[in-house]
Amino acid sequence: MKFEKIKNKGQARLFESQYLEMLTKTHPLVIWGMYIPIISYMLYYSHDTLGFKVSTVAMIFFGAMFFWSFFEYIMHRFMFHFASDSPKVQRFIYVMHGNHHEYPRDKQRLFMPPVPSLILASAIFGAQYIFLRQYTFMFFPGFLLGYLIYGSMHYAIHAWNPPFKFLKPLWRNHHLHHYKSEDKGFGVSSSVWDVVFGTFFDLDKEKEDKEKVKELMFNK
């Protein structure tokens, strides 16, 4: 993740094949459009077919959204920033996340694209079903919505200034993760777990570098 210079133009070439390369890019609205029907149907199925009370569906759904924030933190901290001497592992980490650090203005790779996203989502649903059984139809939609919010917040942090003052610490925490230290600031949709695990930047001591922040923002 330690690049000599952030590249403000272009995007990483991840595969030699133009077809594989095409499958690495997407637009946020495509992913929202793909998953909202799945989320809606599973919640409906949980209540109408499985017979769970609306209160039960809502409790598990929102609990799963909160769980996503923890999953997001763990994945970002321990997988996407995993250090290894293996070229194959380094290549995998670069494809998954490193290219975003080198090309932070690449807005086509903030969401996992449709094909790999559906494959991974199916695997996660299967893994959750092993443990949760019927409750998966309430838990998985909340987990998915958490992911959609995470991706959208990530997009917003690189696209705009914080719309509300209370969101500025979240924005700064992510910006500092990019240009100050990759060992802190792992939360994107929430800073809760950075605070819990002591990886939130001390914003009172960190002077905001507006030029470096500008390098992380999408071209208008």
GROMACS .gro file of C-alpha atoms in nm:
model
  220
    1MET     CA    1   0.000   0.000   0.000
    2LYS     CA    2   0.300   0.230   0.025
    3PHE     CA    3   0.317   0.405  -0.310
    4GLU     CA    4   0.569   0.674  -0.389
    5LYS     CA    5   0.298   0.895  -0.529
    6ILE     CA    6  -0.080   0.896  -0.550
    7LYS     CA    7  -0.184   0.894  -0.913
    8ASN     CA    8  -0.449   1.157  -0.986
    9LYS     CA    9  -0.523   1.040  -1.340
   10GLY     CA   10  -0.619   0.711  -1.498
   11GLN     CA   11  -0.681   0.381  -1.326
   12ALA     CA   12  -0.488   0.064  -1.257
   13ARG     CA   13  -0.475  -0.208  -1.521
   14LEU     CA   14  -0.563  -0.521  -1.326
   15PHE     CA   15  -0.586  -0.782  -1.603
   16GLU     CA   16  -0.439  -0.819  -1.949
   17SER     CA   17  -0.773  -0.945  -2.083
   18GLN     CA   18  -1.003  -0.658  -2.176
   19TYR     CA   19  -1.303  -0.874  -2.082
   20LEU     CA   20  -1.174  -0.946  -1.732
   21GLU     CA   21  -1.075  -0.583  -1.700
   22MET     CA   22  -1.429  -0.480  -1.790
   23LEU     CA   23  -1.565  -0.702  -1.512
   24THR     CA   24  -1.363  -0.508  -1.251
   25LYS     CA   25  -1.558  -0.185  -1.300
   26THR     CA   26  -1.908  -0.077  -1.210
   27HIS     CA   27  -2.129   0.215  -1.105
   28PRO     CA   28  -2.282   0.235  -0.755
   29LEU     CA   29  -2.637   0.251  -0.894
   30VAL     CA   30  -2.585  -0.082  -1.071
   31ILE     CA   31  -2.506  -0.253  -0.741
   32TRP     CA   32  -2.794  -0.081  -0.559
   33GLY     CA   33  -3.030  -0.184  -0.840
   34MET     CA   34  -2.905  -0.541  -0.819
   35TYR     CA   35  -2.942  -0.588  -0.443
   36ILE     CA   36  -3.245  -0.380  -0.341
   37PRO     CA   37  -3.489  -0.634  -0.496
   38ILE     CA   38  -3.308  -0.918  -0.316
   39ILE     CA   39  -3.320  -0.730   0.015
   40SER     CA   40  -3.688  -0.647  -0.027
   41TYR     CA   41  -3.791  -0.999  -0.123
   42MET     CA   42  -3.602  -1.166   0.162
   43LEU     CA   43  -3.763  -0.936   0.418
   44TYR     CA   44  -4.105  -1.000   0.267
   45TYR     CA   45  -4.037  -1.375   0.261
   46SER     CA   46  -3.929  -1.369   0.627
   47HIS     CA   47  -4.260  -1.220   0.737
   48ASP     CA   48  -4.508  -1.355   0.486
   49THR     CA   49  -4.381  -1.711   0.430
   50LEU     CA   50  -4.166  -1.789   0.733
   51GLY     CA   51  -4.411  -1.616   0.965
   52PHE     CA   52  -4.173  -1.405   1.170
   53LYS     CA   53  -4.314  -1.095   1.342
   54VAL     CA   54  -4.229  -0.758   1.192
   55SER     CA   55  -4.052  -0.666   1.517
   56THR     CA   56  -3.833  -0.978   1.494
   57VAL     CA   57  -3.752  -0.912   1.130
   58ALA     CA   58  -3.662  -0.550   1.208
   59MET     CA   59  -3.447  -0.640   1.511
   60ILE     CA   60  -3.240  -0.899   1.323
   61PHE     CA   61  -3.221  -0.678   1.013
   62PHE     CA   62  -3.081  -0.377   1.199
   63GLY     CA   63  -2.858  -0.601   1.410
   64ALA     CA   64  -2.705  -0.733   1.089
   65MET     CA   65  -2.641  -0.379   0.968
   66PHE     CA   66  -2.449  -0.312   1.288
   67PHE     CA   67  -2.261  -0.639   1.245
   68TRP     CA   68  -2.162  -0.528   0.894
   69SER     CA   69  -1.977  -0.228   1.041
   70PHE     CA   70  -1.765  -0.469   1.248
   71PHE     CA   71  -1.711  -0.701   0.949
   72GLU     CA   72  -1.609  -0.401   0.737
   73TYR     CA   73  -1.351  -0.294   0.996
   74ILE     CA   74  -1.203  -0.642   1.035
   75MET     CA   75  -1.181  -0.700   0.659
   76HIS     CA   76  -1.026  -0.360   0.591
   77ARG     CA   77  -0.774  -0.382   0.873
   78PHE     CA   78  -0.664  -0.745   0.859
   79MET     CA   79  -0.731  -0.857   0.501
   80PHE     CA   80  -0.711  -0.554   0.273
   81HIS     CA   81  -0.395  -0.433   0.449
   82PHE     CA   82  -0.242  -0.775   0.503
   83ALA     CA   83   0.138  -0.761   0.470
   84SER     CA   84   0.309  -1.047   0.290
   85ASP     CA   85   0.631  -1.120   0.104
   86SER     CA   86   0.447  -1.347  -0.136
   87PRO     CA   87   0.402  -1.188  -0.481
   88LYS     CA   88   0.075  -1.377  -0.527
   89VAL     CA   89  -0.067  -1.245  -0.201
   90GLN     CA   90   0.055  -0.895  -0.282
   91ARG     CA   91  -0.112  -0.922  -0.622
   92PHE     CA   92  -0.440  -1.033  -0.462
   93ILE     CA   93  -0.435  -0.748  -0.209
   94TYR     CA   94  -0.357  -0.498  -0.485
   95VAL     CA   95  -0.650  -0.617  -0.697
   96MET     CA   96  -0.884  -0.610  -0.399
   97HIS     CA   97  -0.780  -0.282  -0.239
   98GLY     CA   98  -0.430  -0.160  -0.320
   99ASN     CA   99  -0.531  -0.012  -0.654
  100HIS     CA  100  -0.768   0.222  -0.469
  101HIS     CA  101  -0.480   0.359  -0.262
  102GLU     CA  102  -0.271   0.416  -0.574
  103TYR     CA  103  -0.561   0.556  -0.779
  104PRO     CA  104  -0.804   0.704  -0.522
  105ARG     CA  105  -0.986   0.901  -0.794
  106ASP     CA  106  -1.096   0.586  -0.975
  107LYS     CA  107  -1.470   0.596  -0.904
  108GLN     CA  108  -1.542   0.278  -1.101
  109ARG     CA  109  -1.385   0.048  -0.841
  110LEU     CA  110  -1.537   0.157  -0.511
  111PHE     CA  111  -1.800  -0.119  -0.528
  112MET     CA  112  -1.724  -0.480  -0.607
  113PRO     CA  113  -1.852  -0.529  -0.964
  114PRO     CA  114  -2.164  -0.742  -1.034
  115VAL     CA  115  -2.018  -1.083  -1.127
  116PRO     CA  116  -1.768  -1.129  -0.841
  117SER     CA  117  -2.009  -0.952  -0.608
  118LEU     CA  118  -2.289  -1.203  -0.674
  119ILE     CA  119  -2.050  -1.496  -0.637
  120LEU     CA  120  -1.918  -1.368  -0.305
  121ALA     CA  121  -2.267  -1.273  -0.182
  122SER     CA  122  -2.390  -1.625  -0.257
  123ALA     CA  123  -2.098  -1.774  -0.063
  124ILE     CA  124  -2.163  -1.543   0.234
  125PHE     CA  125  -2.534  -1.626   0.230
  126GLY     CA  126  -2.449  -1.997   0.231
  127ALA     CA  127  -2.206  -1.956   0.521
  128GLN     CA  128  -2.459  -1.757   0.721
  129TYR     CA  129  -2.732  -2.012   0.651
  130ILE     CA  130  -2.520  -2.289   0.805
  131PHE     CA  131  -2.535  -2.108   1.139
  132LEU     CA  132  -2.854  -1.901   1.122
  133ARG     CA  133  -3.087  -2.119   0.912
  134GLN     CA  134  -3.416  -1.934   0.855
  135TYR     CA  135  -3.292  -1.625   1.036
  136THR     CA  136  -3.053  -1.574   0.744
  137PHE     CA  137  -3.343  -1.435   0.540
  138MET     CA  138  -3.359  -1.142   0.784
  139PHE     CA  139  -2.989  -1.117   0.868
  140PHE     CA  140  -2.847  -1.129   0.516
  141PRO     CA  141  -3.056  -0.833   0.388
  142GLY     CA  142  -2.928  -0.616   0.675
  143PHE     CA  143  -2.574  -0.728   0.601
  144LEU     CA  144  -2.622  -0.638   0.234
  145LEU     CA  145  -2.768  -0.296   0.312
  146GLY     CA  146  -2.473  -0.232   0.542
  147TYR     CA  147  -2.245  -0.305   0.247
  148LEU     CA  148  -2.442  -0.073   0.019
  149ILE     CA  149  -2.423   0.208   0.274
  150TYR     CA  150  -2.050   0.144   0.319
  151GLY     CA  151  -1.986   0.166  -0.056
  152SER     CA  152  -2.198   0.478  -0.088
  153MET     CA  153  -2.029   0.648   0.206
  154HIS     CA  154  -1.691   0.563   0.055
  155TYR     CA  155  -1.803   0.719  -0.273
  156ALA     CA  156  -1.934   1.028  -0.092
  157ILE     CA  157  -1.610   1.077   0.106
  158HIS     CA  158  -1.413   1.087  -0.220
  159ALA     CA  159  -1.671   1.290  -0.408
  160TRP     CA  160  -1.793   1.567  -0.176
  161ASN     CA  161  -1.718   1.761   0.137
  162PRO     CA  162  -1.912   1.632   0.440
  163PRO     CA  163  -2.275   1.753   0.411
  164PHE     CA  164  -2.307   1.789   0.790
  165LYS     CA  165  -2.054   1.906   1.049
  166PHE     CA  166  -2.091   1.591   1.261
  167LEU     CA  167  -1.968   1.382   0.964
  168LYS     CA  168  -1.641   1.570   0.923
  169PRO     CA  169  -1.445   1.345   1.167
  170LEU     CA  170  -1.548   1.042   0.959
  171TRP     CA  171  -1.432   1.215   0.640
  172ARG     CA  172  -1.100   1.321   0.794
  173ASN     CA  173  -1.041   0.976   0.943
  174HIS     CA  174  -1.058   0.821   0.597
  175HIS     CA  175  -0.855   1.093   0.428
  176LEU     CA  176  -0.580   1.050   0.687
  177HIS     CA  177  -0.587   0.675   0.629
  178HIS     CA  178  -0.494   0.746   0.268
  179TYR     CA  179  -0.224   1.008   0.303
  180LYS     CA  180  -0.105   0.989   0.665
  181SER     CA  181  -0.097   0.627   0.782
  182GLU     CA  182  -0.251   0.305   0.656
  183ASP     CA  183  -0.227   0.165   1.010
  184LYS     CA  184  -0.523   0.369   1.134
  185GLY     CA  185  -0.862   0.486   1.010
  186PHE     CA  186  -1.009   0.157   0.890
  187GLY     CA  187  -1.375   0.250   0.937
  188VAL     CA  188  -1.549   0.395   0.634
  189SER     CA  189  -1.923   0.384   0.703
  190SER     CA  190  -1.864   0.419   1.077
  191SER     CA  191  -1.581   0.516   1.311
  192VAL     CA  192  -1.719   0.313   1.603
  193TRP     CA  193  -1.470   0.028   1.576
  194ASP     CA  194  -1.174   0.260   1.518
  195VAL     CA  195  -1.262   0.421   1.852
  196VAL     CA  196  -1.314   0.083   2.023
  197PHE     CA  197  -0.983  -0.062   1.901
  198GLY     CA  198  -0.778   0.256   1.926
  199THR     CA  199  -0.718   0.310   1.554
  200PHE     CA  200  -0.906   0.639   1.522
  201PHE     CA  201  -0.680   0.931   1.437
  202ASP     CA  202  -0.633   1.197   1.703
  203LEU     CA  203  -0.792   1.470   1.496
  204ASP     CA  204  -0.697   1.742   1.744
  205LYS     CA  205  -0.331   1.671   1.676
  206GLU     CA  206  -0.355   1.605   1.303
  207LYS     CA  207  -0.341   1.915   1.089
  208GLU     CA  208  -0.559   1.887   0.780
  209ASP     CA  209  -0.358   1.894   0.458
  210LYS     CA  210  -0.605   2.040   0.211
  211GLU     CA  211  -0.380   1.977  -0.089
  212LYS     CA  212  -0.348   1.607  -0.009
  213VAL     CA  213  -0.721   1.582   0.055
  214LYS     CA  214  -0.782   1.739  -0.285
  215GLU     CA  215  -0.571   1.465  -0.445
  216LEU     CA  216  -0.809   1.205  -0.299
  217MET     CA  217  -1.126   1.367  -0.434
  218PHE     CA  218  -1.287   1.280  -0.764
  219ASN     CA  219  -1.251   1.526  -1.050
  220LYS     CA  220  -1.554   1.751  -1.065
   0.00000   0.00000   0.00000
